[in-house]
PDB file of N, CA and C in Angstrom:
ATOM      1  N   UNK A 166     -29.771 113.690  30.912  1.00 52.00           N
ATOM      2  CA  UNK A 166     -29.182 113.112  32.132  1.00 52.00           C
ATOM      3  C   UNK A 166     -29.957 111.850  32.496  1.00 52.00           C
ATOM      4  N   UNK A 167     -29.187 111.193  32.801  1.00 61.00           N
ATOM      5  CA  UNK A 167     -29.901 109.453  33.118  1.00 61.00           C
ATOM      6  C   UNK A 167     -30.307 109.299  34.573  1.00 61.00           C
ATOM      7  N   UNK A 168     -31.204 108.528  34.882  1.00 70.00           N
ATOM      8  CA  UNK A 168     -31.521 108.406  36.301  1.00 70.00           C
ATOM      9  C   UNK A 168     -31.311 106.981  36.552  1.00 70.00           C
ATOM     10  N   UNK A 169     -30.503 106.509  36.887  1.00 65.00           N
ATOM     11  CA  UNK A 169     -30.603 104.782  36.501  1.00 65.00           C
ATOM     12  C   UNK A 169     -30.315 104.215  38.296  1.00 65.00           C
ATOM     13  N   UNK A 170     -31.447 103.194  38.245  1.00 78.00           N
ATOM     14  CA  UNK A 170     -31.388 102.438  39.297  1.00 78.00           C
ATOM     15  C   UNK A 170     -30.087 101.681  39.634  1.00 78.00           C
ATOM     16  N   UNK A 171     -30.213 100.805  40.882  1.00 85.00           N
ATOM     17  CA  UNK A 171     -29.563 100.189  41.883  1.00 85.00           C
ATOM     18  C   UNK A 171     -28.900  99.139  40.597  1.00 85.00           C
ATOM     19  N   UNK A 172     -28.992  97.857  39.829  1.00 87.00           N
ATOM     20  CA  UNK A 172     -28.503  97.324  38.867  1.00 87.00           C
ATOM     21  C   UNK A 172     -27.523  97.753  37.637  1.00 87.00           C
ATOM     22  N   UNK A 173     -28.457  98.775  36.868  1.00 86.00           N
ATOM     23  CA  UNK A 173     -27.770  99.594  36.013  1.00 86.00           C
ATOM     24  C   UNK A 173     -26.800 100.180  36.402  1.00 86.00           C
ATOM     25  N   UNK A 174     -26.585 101.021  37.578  1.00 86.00           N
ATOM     26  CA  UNK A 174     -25.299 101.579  38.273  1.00 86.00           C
ATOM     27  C   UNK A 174     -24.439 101.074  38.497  1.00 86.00           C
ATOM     28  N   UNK A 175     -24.469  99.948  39.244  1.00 88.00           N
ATOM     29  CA  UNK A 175     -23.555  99.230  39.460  1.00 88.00           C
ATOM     30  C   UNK A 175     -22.723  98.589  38.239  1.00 88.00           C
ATOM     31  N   UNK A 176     -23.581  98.249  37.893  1.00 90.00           N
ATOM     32  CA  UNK A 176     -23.296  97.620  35.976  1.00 90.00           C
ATOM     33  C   UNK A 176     -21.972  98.531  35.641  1.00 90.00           C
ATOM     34  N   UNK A 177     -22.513  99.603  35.531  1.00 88.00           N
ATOM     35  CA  UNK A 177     -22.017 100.948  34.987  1.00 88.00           C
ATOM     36  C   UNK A 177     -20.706 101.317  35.592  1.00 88.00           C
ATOM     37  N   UNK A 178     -20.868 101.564  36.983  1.00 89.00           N
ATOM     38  CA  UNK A 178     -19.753 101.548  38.351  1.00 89.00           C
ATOM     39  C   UNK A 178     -18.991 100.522  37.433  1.00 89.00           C
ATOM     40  N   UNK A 179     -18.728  99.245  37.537  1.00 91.00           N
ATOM     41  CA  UNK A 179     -17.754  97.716  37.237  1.00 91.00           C
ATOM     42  C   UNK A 179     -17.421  97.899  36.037  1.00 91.00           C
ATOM     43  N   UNK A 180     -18.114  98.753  34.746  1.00 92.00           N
ATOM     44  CA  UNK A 180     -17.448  98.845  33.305  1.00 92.00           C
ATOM     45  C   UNK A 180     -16.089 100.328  33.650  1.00 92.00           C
ATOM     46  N   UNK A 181     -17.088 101.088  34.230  1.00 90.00           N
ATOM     47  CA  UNK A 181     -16.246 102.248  34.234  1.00 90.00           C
ATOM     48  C   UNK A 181     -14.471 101.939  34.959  1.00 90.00           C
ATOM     49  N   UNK A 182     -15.384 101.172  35.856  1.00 90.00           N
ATOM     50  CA  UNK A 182     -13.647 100.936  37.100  1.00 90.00           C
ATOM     51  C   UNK A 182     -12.652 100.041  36.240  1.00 90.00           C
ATOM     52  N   UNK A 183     -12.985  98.691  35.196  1.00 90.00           N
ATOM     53  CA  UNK A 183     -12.552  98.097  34.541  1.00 90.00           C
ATOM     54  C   UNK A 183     -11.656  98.821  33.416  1.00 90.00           C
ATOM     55  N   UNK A 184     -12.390 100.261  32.745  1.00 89.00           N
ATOM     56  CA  UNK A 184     -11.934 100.850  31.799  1.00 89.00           C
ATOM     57  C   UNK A 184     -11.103 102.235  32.706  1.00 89.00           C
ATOM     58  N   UNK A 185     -10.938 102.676  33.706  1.00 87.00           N
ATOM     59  CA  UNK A 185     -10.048 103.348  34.399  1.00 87.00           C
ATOM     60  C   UNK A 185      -8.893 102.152  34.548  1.00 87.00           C
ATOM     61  N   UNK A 186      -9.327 101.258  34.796  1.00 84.00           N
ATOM     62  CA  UNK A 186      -8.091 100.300  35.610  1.00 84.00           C
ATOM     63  C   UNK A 186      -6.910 100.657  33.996  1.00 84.00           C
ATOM     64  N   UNK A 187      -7.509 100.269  32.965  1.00 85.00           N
ATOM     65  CA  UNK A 187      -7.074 100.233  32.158  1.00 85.00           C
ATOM     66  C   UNK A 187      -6.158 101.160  31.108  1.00 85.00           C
ATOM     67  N   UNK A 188      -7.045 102.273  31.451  1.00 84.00           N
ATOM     68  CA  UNK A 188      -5.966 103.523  31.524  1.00 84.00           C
ATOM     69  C   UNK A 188      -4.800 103.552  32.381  1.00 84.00           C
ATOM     70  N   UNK A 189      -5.110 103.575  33.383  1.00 83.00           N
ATOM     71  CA  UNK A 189      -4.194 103.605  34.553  1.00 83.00           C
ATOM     72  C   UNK A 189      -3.214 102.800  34.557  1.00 83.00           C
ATOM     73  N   UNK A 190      -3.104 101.140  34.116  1.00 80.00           N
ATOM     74  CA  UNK A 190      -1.969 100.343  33.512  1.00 80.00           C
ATOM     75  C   UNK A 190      -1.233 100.942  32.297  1.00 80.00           C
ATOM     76  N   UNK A 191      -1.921 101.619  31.157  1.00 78.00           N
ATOM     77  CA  UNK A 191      -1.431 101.701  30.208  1.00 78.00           C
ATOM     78  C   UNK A 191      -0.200 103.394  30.215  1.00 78.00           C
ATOM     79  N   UNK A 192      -1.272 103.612  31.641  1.00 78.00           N
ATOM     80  CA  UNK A 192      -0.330 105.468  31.823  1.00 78.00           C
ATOM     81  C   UNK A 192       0.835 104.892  32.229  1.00 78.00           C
ATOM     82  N   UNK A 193       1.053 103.701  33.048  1.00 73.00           N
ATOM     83  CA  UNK A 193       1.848 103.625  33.736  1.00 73.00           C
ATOM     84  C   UNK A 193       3.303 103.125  33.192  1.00 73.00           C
ATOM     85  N   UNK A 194       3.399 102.579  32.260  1.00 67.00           N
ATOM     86  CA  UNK A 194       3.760 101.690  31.174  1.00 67.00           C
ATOM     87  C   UNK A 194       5.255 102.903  30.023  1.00 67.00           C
TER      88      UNK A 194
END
């Protein structure tokens, strides 16, 4: 399990939301 600071998270948060967004267009489709 990762413990990742204030940077890395966010990082992480903006890839993840980018790659949901992306599902989510392609479900929709």
């Amino acid at each position: 399990h990762f413990k990742m600071g204030g940077p890395e998270l966010a990082a992480a948060c903006e890839v993840w939301k980018e790659i949901k967004f992306e599902f989510d267009t392609i479900d929709t489709l």
